[in-house]
mmCIF file with all atom_site columns, C-alpha atoms and ligand atoms in Angstrom:
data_model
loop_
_atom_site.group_PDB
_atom_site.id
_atom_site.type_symbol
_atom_site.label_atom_id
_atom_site.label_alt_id
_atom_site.label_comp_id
_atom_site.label_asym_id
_atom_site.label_entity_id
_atom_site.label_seq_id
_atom_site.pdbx_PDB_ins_code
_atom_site.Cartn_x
_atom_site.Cartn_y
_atom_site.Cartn_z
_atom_site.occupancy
_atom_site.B_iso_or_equiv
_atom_site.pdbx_formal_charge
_atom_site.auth_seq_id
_atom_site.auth_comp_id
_atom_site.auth_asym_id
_atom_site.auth_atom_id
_atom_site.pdbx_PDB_model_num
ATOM   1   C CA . UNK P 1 1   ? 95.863  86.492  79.526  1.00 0.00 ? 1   UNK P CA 1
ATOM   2   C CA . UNK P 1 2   ? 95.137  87.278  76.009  1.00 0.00 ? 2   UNK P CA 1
ATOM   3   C CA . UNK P 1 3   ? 97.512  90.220  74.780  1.00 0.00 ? 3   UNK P CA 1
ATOM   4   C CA . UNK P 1 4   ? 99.530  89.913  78.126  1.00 0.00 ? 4   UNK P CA 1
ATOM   5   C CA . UNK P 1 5   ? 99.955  92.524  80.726  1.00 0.00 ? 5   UNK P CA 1
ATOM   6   C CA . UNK P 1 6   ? 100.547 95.502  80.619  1.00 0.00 ? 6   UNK P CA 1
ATOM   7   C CA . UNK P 1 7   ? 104.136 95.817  81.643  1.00 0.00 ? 7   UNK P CA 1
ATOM   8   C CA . UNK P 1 8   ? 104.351 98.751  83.809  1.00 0.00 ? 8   UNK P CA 1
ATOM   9   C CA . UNK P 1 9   ? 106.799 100.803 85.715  1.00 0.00 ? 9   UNK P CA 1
ATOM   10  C CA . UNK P 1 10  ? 106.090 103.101 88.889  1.00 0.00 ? 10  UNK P CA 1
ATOM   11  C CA . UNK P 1 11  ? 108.862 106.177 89.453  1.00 0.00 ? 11  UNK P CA 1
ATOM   12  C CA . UNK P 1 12  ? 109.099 106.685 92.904  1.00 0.00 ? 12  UNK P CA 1
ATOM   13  C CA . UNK P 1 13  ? 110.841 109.447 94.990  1.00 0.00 ? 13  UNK P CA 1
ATOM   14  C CA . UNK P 1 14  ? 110.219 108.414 98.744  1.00 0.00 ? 14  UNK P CA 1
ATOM   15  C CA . UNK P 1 15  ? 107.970 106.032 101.305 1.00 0.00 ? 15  UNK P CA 1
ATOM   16  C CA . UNK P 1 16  ? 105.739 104.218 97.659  1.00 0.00 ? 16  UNK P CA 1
ATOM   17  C CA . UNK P 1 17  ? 102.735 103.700 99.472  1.00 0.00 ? 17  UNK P CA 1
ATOM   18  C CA . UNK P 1 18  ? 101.345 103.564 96.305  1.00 0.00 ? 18  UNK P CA 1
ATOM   19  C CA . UNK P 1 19  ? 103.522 101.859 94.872  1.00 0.00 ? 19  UNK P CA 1
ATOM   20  C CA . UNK P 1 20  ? 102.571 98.916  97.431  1.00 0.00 ? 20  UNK P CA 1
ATOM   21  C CA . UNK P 1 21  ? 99.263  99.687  96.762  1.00 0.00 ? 21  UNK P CA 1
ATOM   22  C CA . UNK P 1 22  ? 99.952  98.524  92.846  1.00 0.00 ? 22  UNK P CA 1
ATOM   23  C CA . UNK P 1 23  ? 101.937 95.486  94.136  1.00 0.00 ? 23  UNK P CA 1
ATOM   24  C CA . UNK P 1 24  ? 99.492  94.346  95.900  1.00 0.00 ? 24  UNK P CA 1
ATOM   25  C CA . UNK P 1 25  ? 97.062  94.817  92.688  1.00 0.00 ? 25  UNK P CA 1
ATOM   26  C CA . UNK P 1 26  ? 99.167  93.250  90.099  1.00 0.00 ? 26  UNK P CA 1
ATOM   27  C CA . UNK P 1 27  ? 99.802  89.981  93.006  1.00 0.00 ? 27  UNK P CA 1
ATOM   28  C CA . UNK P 1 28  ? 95.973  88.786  91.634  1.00 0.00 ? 28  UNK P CA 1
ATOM   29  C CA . UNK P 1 29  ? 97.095  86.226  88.437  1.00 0.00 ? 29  UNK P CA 1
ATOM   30  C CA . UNK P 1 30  ? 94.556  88.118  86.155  1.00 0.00 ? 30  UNK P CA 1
ATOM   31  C CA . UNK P 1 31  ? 94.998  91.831  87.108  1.00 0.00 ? 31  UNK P CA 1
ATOM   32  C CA . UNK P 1 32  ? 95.743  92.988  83.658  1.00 0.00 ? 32  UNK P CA 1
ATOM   33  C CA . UNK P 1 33  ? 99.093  94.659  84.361  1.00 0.00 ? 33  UNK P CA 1
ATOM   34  C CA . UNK P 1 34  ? 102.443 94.110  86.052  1.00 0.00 ? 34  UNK P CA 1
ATOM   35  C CA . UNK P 1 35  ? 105.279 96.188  87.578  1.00 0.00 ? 35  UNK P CA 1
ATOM   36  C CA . UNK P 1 36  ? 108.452 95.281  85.673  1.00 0.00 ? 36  UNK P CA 1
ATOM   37  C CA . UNK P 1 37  ? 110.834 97.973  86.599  1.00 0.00 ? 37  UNK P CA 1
ATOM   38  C CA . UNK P 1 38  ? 110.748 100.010 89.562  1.00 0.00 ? 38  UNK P CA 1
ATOM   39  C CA . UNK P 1 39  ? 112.604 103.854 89.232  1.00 0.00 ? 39  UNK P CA 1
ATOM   40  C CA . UNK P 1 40  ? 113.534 106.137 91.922  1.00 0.00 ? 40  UNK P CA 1
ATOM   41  C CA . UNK P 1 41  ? 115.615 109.160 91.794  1.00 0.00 ? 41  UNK P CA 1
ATOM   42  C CA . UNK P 1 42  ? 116.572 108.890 95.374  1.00 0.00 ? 42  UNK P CA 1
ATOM   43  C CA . UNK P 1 43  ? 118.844 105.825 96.657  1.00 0.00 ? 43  UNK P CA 1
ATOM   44  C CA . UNK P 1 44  ? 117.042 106.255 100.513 1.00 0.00 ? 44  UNK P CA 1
ATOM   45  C CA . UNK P 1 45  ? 113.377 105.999 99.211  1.00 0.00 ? 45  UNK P CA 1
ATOM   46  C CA . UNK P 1 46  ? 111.958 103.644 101.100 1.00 0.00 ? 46  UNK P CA 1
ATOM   47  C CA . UNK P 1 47  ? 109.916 102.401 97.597  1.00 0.00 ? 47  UNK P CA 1
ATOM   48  C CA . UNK P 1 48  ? 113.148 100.175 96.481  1.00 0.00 ? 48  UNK P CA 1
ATOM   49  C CA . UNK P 1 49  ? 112.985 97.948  99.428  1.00 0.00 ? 49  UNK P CA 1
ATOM   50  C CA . UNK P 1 50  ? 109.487 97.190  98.294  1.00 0.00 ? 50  UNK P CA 1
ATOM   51  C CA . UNK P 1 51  ? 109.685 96.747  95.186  1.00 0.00 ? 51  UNK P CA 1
ATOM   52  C CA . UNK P 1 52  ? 113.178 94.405  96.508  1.00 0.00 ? 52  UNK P CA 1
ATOM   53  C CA . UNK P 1 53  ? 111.018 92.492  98.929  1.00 0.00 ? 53  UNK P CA 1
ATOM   54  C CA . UNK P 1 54  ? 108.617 91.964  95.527  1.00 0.00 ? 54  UNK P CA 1
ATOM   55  C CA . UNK P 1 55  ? 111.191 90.582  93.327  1.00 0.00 ? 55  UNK P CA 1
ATOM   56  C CA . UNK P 1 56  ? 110.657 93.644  91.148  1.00 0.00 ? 56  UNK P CA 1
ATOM   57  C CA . UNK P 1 57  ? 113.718 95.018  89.628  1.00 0.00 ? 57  UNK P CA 1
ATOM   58  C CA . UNK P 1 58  ? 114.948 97.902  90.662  1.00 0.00 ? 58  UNK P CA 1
ATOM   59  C CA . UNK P 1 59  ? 117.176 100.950 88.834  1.00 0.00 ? 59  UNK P CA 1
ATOM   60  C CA . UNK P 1 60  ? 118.024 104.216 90.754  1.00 0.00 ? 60  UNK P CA 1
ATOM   61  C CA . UNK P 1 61  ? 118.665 107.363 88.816  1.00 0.00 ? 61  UNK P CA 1
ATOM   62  C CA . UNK P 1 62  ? 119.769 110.253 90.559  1.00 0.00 ? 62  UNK P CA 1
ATOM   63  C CA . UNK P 1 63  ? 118.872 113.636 89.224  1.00 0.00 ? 63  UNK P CA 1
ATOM   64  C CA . UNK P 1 64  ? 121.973 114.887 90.632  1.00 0.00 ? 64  UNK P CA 1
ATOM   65  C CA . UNK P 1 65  ? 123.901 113.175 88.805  1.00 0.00 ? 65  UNK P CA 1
ATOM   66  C CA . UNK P 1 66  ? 122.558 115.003 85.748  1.00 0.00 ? 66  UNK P CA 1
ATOM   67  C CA . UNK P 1 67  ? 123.744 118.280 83.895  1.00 0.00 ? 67  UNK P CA 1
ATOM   68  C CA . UNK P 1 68  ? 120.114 119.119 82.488  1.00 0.00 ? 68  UNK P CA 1
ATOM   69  C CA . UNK P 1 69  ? 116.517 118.118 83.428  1.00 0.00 ? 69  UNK P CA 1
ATOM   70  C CA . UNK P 1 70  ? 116.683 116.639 79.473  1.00 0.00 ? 70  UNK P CA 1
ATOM   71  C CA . UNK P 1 71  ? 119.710 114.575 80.255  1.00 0.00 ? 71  UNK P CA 1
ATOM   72  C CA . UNK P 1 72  ? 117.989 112.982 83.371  1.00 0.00 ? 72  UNK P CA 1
ATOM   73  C CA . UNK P 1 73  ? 114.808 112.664 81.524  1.00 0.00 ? 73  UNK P CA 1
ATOM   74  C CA . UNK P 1 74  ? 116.607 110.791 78.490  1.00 0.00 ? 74  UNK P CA 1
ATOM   75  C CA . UNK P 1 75  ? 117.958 108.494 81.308  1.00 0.00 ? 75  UNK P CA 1
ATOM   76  C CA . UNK P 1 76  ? 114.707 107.744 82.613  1.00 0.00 ? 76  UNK P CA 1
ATOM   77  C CA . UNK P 1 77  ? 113.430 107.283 79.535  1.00 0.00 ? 77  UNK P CA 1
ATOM   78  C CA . UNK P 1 78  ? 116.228 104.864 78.133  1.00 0.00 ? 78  UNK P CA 1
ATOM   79  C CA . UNK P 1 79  ? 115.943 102.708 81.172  1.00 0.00 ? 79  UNK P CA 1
ATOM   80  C CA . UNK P 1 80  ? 112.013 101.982 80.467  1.00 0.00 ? 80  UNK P CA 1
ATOM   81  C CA . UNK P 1 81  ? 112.894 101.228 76.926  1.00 0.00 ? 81  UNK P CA 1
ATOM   82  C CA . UNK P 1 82  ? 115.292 99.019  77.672  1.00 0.00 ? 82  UNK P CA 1
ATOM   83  C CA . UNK P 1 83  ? 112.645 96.877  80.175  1.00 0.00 ? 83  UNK P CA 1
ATOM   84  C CA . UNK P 1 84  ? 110.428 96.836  77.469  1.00 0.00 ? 84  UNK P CA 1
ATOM   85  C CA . UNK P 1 85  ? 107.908 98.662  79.498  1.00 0.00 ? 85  UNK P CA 1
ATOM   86  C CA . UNK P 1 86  ? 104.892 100.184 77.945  1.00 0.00 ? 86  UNK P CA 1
ATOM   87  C CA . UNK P 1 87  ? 102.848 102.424 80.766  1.00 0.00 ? 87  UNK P CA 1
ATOM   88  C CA . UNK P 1 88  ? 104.357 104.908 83.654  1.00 0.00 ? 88  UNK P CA 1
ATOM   89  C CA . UNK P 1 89  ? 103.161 105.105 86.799  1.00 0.00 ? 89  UNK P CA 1
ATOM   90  C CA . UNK P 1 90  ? 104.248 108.459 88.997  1.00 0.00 ? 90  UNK P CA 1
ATOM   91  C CA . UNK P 1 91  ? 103.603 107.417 92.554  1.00 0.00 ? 91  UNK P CA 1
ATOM   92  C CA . UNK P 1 92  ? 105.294 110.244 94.707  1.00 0.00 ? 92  UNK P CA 1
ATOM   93  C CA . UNK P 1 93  ? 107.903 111.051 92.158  1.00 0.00 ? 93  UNK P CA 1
ATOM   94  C CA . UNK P 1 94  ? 108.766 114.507 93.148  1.00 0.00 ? 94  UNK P CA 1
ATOM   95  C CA . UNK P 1 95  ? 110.991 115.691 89.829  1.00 0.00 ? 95  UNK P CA 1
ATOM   96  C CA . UNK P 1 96  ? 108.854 117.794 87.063  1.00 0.00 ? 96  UNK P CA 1
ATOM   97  C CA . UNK P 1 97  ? 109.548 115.720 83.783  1.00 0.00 ? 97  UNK P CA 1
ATOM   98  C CA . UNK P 1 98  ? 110.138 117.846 80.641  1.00 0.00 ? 98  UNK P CA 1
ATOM   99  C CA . UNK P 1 99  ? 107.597 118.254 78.088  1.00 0.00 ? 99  UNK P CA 1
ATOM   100 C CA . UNK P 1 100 ? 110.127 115.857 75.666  1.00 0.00 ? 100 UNK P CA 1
ATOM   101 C CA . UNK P 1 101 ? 109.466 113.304 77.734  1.00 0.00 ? 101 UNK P CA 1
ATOM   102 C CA . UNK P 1 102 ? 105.688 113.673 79.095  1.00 0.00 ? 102 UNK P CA 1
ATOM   103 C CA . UNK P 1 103 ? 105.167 113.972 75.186  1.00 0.00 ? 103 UNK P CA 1
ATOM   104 C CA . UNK P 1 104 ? 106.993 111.071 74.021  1.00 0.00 ? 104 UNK P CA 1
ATOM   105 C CA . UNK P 1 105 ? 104.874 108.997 76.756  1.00 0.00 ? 105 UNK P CA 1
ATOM   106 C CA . UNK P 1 106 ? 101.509 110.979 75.883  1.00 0.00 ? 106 UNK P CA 1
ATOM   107 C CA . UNK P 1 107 ? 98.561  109.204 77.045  1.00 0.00 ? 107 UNK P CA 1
ATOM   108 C CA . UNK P 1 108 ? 101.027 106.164 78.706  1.00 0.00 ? 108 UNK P CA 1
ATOM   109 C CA . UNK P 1 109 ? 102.153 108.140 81.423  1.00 0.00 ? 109 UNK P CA 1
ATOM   110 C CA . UNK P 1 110 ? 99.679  108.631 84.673  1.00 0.00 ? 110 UNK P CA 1
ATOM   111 C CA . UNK P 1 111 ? 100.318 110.438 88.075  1.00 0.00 ? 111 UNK P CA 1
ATOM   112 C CA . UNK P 1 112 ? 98.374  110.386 91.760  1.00 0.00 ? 112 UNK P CA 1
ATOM   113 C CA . UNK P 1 113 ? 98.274  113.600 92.994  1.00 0.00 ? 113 UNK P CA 1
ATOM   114 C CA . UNK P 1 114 ? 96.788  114.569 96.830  1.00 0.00 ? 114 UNK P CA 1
ATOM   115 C CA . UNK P 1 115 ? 93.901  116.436 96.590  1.00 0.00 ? 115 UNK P CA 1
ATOM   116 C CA . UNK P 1 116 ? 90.655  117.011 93.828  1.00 0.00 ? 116 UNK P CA 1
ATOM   117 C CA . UNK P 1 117 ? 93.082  118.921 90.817  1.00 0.00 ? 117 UNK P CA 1
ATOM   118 C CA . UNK P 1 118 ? 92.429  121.391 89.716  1.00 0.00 ? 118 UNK P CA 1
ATOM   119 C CA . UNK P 1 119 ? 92.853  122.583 93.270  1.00 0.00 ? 119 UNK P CA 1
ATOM   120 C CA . UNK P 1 120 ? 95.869  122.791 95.260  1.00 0.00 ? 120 UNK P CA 1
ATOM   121 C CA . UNK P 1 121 ? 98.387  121.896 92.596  1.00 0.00 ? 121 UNK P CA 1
ATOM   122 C CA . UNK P 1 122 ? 102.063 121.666 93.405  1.00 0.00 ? 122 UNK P CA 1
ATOM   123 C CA . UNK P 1 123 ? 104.050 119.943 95.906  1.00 0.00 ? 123 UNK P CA 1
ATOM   124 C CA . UNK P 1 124 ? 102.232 120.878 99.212  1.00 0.00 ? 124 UNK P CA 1
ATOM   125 C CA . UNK P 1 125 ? 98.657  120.442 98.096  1.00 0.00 ? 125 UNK P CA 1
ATOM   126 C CA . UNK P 1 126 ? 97.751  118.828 101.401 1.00 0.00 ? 126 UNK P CA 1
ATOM   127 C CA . UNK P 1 127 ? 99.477  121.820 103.899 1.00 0.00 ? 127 UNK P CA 1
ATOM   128 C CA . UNK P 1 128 ? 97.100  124.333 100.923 1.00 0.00 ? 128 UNK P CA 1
ATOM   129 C CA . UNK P 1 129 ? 93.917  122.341 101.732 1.00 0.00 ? 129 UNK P CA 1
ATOM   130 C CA . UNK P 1 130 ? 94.540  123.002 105.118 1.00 0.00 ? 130 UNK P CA 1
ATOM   131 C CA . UNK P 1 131 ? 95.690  126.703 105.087 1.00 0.00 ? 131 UNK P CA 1
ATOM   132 C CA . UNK P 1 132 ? 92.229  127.035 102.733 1.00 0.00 ? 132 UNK P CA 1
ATOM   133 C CA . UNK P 1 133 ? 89.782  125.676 105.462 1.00 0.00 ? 133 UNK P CA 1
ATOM   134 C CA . UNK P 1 134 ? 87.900  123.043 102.889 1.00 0.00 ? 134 UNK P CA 1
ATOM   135 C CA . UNK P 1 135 ? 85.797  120.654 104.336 1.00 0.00 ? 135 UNK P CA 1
ATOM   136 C CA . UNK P 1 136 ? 86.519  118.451 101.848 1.00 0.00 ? 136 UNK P CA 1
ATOM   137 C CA . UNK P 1 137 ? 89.733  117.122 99.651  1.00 0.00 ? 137 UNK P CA 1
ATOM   138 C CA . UNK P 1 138 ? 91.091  114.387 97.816  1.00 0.00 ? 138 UNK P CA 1
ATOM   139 C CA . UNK P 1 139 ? 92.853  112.369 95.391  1.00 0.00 ? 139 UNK P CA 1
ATOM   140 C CA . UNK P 1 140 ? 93.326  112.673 91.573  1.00 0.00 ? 140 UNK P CA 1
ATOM   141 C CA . UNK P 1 141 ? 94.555  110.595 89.132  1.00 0.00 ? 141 UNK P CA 1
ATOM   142 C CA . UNK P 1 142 ? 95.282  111.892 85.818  1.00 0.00 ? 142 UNK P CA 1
ATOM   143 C CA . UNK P 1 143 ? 97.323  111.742 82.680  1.00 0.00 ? 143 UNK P CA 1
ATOM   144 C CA . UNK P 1 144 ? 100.095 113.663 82.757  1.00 0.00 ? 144 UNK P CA 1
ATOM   145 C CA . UNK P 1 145 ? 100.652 117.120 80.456  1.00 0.00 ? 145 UNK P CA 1
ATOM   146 C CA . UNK P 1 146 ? 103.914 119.092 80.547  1.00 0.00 ? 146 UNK P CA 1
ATOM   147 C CA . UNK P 1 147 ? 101.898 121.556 82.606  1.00 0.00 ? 147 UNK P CA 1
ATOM   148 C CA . UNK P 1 148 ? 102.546 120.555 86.241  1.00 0.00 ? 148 UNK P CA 1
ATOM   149 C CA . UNK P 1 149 ? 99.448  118.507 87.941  1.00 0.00 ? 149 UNK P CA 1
ATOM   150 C CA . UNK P 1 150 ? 97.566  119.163 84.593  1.00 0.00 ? 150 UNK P CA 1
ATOM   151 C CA . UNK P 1 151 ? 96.479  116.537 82.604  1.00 0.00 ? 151 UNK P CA 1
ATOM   152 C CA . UNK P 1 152 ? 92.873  114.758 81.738  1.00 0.00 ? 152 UNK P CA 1
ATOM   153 C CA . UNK P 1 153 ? 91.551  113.358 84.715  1.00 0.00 ? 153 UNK P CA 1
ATOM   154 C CA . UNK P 1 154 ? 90.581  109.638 85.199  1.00 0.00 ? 154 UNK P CA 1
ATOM   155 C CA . UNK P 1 155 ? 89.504  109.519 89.091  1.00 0.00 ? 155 UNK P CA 1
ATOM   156 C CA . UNK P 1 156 ? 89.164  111.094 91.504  1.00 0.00 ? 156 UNK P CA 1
ATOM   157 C CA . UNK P 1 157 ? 87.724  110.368 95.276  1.00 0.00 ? 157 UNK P CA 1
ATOM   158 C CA . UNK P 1 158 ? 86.728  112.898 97.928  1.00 0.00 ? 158 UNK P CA 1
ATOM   159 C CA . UNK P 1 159 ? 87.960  112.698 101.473 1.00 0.00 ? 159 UNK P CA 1
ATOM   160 C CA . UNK P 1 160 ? 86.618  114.952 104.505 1.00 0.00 ? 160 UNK P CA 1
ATOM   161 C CA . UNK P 1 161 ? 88.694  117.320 105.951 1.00 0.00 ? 161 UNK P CA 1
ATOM   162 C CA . UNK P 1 162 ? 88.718  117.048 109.880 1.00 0.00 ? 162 UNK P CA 1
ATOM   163 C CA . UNK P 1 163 ? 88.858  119.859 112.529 1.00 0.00 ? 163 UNK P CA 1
ATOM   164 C CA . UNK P 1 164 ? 91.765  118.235 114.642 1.00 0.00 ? 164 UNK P CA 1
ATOM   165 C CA . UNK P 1 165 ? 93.352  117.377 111.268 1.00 0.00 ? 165 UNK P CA 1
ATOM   166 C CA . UNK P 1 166 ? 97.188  118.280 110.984 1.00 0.00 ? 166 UNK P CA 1
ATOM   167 C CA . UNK P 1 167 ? 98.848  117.789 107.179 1.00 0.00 ? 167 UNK P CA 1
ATOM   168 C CA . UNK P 1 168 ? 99.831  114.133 108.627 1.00 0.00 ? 168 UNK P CA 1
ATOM   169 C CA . UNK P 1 169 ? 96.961  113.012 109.757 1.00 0.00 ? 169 UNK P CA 1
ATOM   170 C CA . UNK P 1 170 ? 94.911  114.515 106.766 1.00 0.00 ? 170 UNK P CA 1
ATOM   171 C CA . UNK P 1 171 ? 97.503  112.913 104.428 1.00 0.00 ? 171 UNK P CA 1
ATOM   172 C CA . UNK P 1 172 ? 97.338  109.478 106.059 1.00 0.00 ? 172 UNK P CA 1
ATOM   173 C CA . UNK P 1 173 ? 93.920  109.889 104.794 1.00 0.00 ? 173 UNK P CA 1
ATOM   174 C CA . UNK P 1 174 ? 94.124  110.848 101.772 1.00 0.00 ? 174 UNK P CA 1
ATOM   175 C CA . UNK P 1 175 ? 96.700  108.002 101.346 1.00 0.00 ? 175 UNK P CA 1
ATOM   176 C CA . UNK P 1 176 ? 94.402  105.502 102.231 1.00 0.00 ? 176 UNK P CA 1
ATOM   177 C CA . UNK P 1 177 ? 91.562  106.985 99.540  1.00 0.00 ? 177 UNK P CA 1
ATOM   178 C CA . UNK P 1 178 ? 94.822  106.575 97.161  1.00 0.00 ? 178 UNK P CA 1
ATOM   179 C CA . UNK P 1 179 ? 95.552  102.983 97.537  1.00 0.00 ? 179 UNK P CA 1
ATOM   180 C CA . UNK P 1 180 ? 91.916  102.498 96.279  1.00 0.00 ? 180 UNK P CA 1
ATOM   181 C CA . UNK P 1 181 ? 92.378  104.933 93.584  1.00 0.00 ? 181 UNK P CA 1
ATOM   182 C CA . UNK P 1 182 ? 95.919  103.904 92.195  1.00 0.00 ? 182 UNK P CA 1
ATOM   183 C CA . UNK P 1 183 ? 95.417  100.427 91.289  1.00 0.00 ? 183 UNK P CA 1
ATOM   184 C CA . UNK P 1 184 ? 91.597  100.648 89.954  1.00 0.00 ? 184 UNK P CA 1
ATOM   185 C CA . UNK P 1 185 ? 92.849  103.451 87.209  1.00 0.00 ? 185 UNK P CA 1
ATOM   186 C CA . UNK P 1 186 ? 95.662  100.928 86.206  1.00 0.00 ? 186 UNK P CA 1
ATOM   187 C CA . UNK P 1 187 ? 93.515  98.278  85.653  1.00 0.00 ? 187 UNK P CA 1
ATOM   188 C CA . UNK P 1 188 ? 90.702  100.039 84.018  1.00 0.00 ? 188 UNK P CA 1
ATOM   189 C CA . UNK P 1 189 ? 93.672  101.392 81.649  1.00 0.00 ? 189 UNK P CA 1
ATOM   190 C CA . UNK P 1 190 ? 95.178  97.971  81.482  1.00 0.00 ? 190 UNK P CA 1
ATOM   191 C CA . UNK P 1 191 ? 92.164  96.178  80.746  1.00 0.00 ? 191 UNK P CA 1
ATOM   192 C CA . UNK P 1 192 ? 91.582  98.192  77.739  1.00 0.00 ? 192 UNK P CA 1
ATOM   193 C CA . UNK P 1 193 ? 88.407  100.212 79.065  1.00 0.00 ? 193 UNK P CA 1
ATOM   194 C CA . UNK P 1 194 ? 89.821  103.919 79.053  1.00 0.00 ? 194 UNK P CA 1
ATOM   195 C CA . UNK P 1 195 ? 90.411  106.362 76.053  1.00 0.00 ? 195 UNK P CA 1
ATOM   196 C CA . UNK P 1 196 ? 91.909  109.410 76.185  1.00 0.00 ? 196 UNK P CA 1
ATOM   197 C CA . UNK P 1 197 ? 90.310  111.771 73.658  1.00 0.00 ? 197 UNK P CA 1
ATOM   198 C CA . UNK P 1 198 ? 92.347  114.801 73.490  1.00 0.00 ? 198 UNK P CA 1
ATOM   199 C CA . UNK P 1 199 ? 92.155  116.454 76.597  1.00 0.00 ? 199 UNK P CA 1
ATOM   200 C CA . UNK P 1 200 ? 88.936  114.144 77.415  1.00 0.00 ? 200 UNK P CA 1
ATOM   201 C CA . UNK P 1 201 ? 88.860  110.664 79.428  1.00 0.00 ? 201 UNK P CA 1
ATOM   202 C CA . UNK P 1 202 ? 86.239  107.878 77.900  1.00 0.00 ? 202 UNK P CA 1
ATOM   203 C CA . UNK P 1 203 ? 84.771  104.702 80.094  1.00 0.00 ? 203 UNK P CA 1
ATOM   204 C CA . UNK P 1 204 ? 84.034  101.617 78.000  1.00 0.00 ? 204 UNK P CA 1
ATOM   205 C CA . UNK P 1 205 ? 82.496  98.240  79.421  1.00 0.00 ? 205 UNK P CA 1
HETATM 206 C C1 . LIG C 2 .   ? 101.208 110.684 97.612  1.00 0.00 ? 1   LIG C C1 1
HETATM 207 O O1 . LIG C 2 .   ? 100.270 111.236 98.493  1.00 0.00 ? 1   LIG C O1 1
HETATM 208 C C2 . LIG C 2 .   ? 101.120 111.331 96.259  1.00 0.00 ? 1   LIG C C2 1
HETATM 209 O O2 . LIG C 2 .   ? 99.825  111.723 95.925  1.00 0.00 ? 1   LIG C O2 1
HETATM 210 C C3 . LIG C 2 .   ? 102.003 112.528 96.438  1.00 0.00 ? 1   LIG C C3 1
HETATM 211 O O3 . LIG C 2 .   ? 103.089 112.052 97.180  1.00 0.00 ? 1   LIG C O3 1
HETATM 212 C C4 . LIG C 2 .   ? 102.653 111.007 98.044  1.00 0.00 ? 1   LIG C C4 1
HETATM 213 C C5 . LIG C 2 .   ? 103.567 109.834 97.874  1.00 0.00 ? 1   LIG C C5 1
HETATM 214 O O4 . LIG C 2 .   ? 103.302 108.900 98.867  1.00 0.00 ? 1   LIG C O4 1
HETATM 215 N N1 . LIG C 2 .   ? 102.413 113.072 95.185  1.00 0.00 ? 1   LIG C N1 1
HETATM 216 C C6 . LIG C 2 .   ? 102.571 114.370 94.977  1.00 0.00 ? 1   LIG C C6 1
HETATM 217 O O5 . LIG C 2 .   ? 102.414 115.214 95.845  1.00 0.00 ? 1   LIG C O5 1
HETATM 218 C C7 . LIG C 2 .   ? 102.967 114.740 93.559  1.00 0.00 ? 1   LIG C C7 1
HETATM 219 N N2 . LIG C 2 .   ? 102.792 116.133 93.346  1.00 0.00 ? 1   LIG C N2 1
HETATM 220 P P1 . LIG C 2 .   ? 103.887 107.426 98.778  1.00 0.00 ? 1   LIG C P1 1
HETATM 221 O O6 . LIG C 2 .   ? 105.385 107.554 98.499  1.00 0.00 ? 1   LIG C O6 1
HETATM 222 O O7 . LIG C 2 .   ? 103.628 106.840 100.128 1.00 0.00 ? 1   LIG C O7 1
HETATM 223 O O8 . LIG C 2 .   ? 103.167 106.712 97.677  1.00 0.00 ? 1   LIG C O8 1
#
């Protein structure tokens, strides 16, 4: 593939749905990018063992471990430089990077986020769709800004809210509008057909 692929890596914090989702993507010889380095900051996420069971390698960073949100974000950050890689990927990474970092990665860092941002921003966005009574939520993907769940927007899809729905059941959905999200916003980034424009996103052929 001319120019290579993009060599990605997806920060994880739990099940990495999503992240399979992208596996399964960057398994096709000419999807235009592939996962070289796997992160989570959790040792029990169940993530690793799929990115194990891909041959993907693996590094676990535990915030804990970690004086200062800088010192865990430098850590982060030293392990993707040291893989070479050249995009991020938050799939279900549940630690708020610092603005250091989301600006040294400006416009090569992306992030999936369960419902249609600028609603329900934060960690429970699916329990706040619910509590709102919408009939209808989502998925985002976005770049990422220092401002939590902010960020310029590159897709988004719409998913019906349910009267028997529960936050699990609602969120299975949602997941499953994700794994068709996730993967088509890396490739259209990976194939070269998105700009970022200040706070703008631009399509090209
Ligand atoms: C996904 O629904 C993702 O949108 C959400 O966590 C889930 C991770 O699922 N992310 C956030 O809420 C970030 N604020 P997964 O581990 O199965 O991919």
């Amino acid at each position: 593939m001319k120019g290579g692929r993009l060599k990605t890596c997806v920060l994880i914090s739990g099940s990495g749905t999503n992240l399979q989702a992208l596996i399964d993507a960057c398994a096709a010889p000419d999807f235009p990018a592939e996962i070289v380095l796997v992160i989570s900051n959790r040792a029990d996420a169940g993530g690793l063992d799929r990115a194990r069971r891909a041959g993907i390698p693996t590094r676990i960073i535990p915030h804990k471990d970690y004086a200062s949100r800088e010192a865990f974000d430098a850590a982060i950050d030293a392990a993707l430089r040291a893989a070479g890689v050249e995009f991020v990927c938050l799939a279900g990474f549940m630690r708020l990077l610092t603005a250091g970092f989301v600006n040294q990665w400006r416009d090569r860092l992306i992030n999936i986020h369960p419902s249609l941002l600028p609603a329900f921003k934060g960690i429970d966005a699916v329990e706040q769709a619910l509590a709102a009574g919408v009939s209808k939520t989502g998925c985002t993907v976005h770049f990422v800004r220092p401002e939590m769940d902010a960020g310029p927007i590159l897709l988004q899809a719409e998913v019906p809210v349910e009267v028997a729905d529960t936050s699990e059941t609602l969120h299975d959905r949602i997941r499953q509008a994700e794994h068709r999200c996730y993967p088509e916003a890396l490739r259209l980034i990976s194939a070269g057909k998105v700009r970022v424009d200040g706070e703008s996103v631009m399509f090209s052929e």
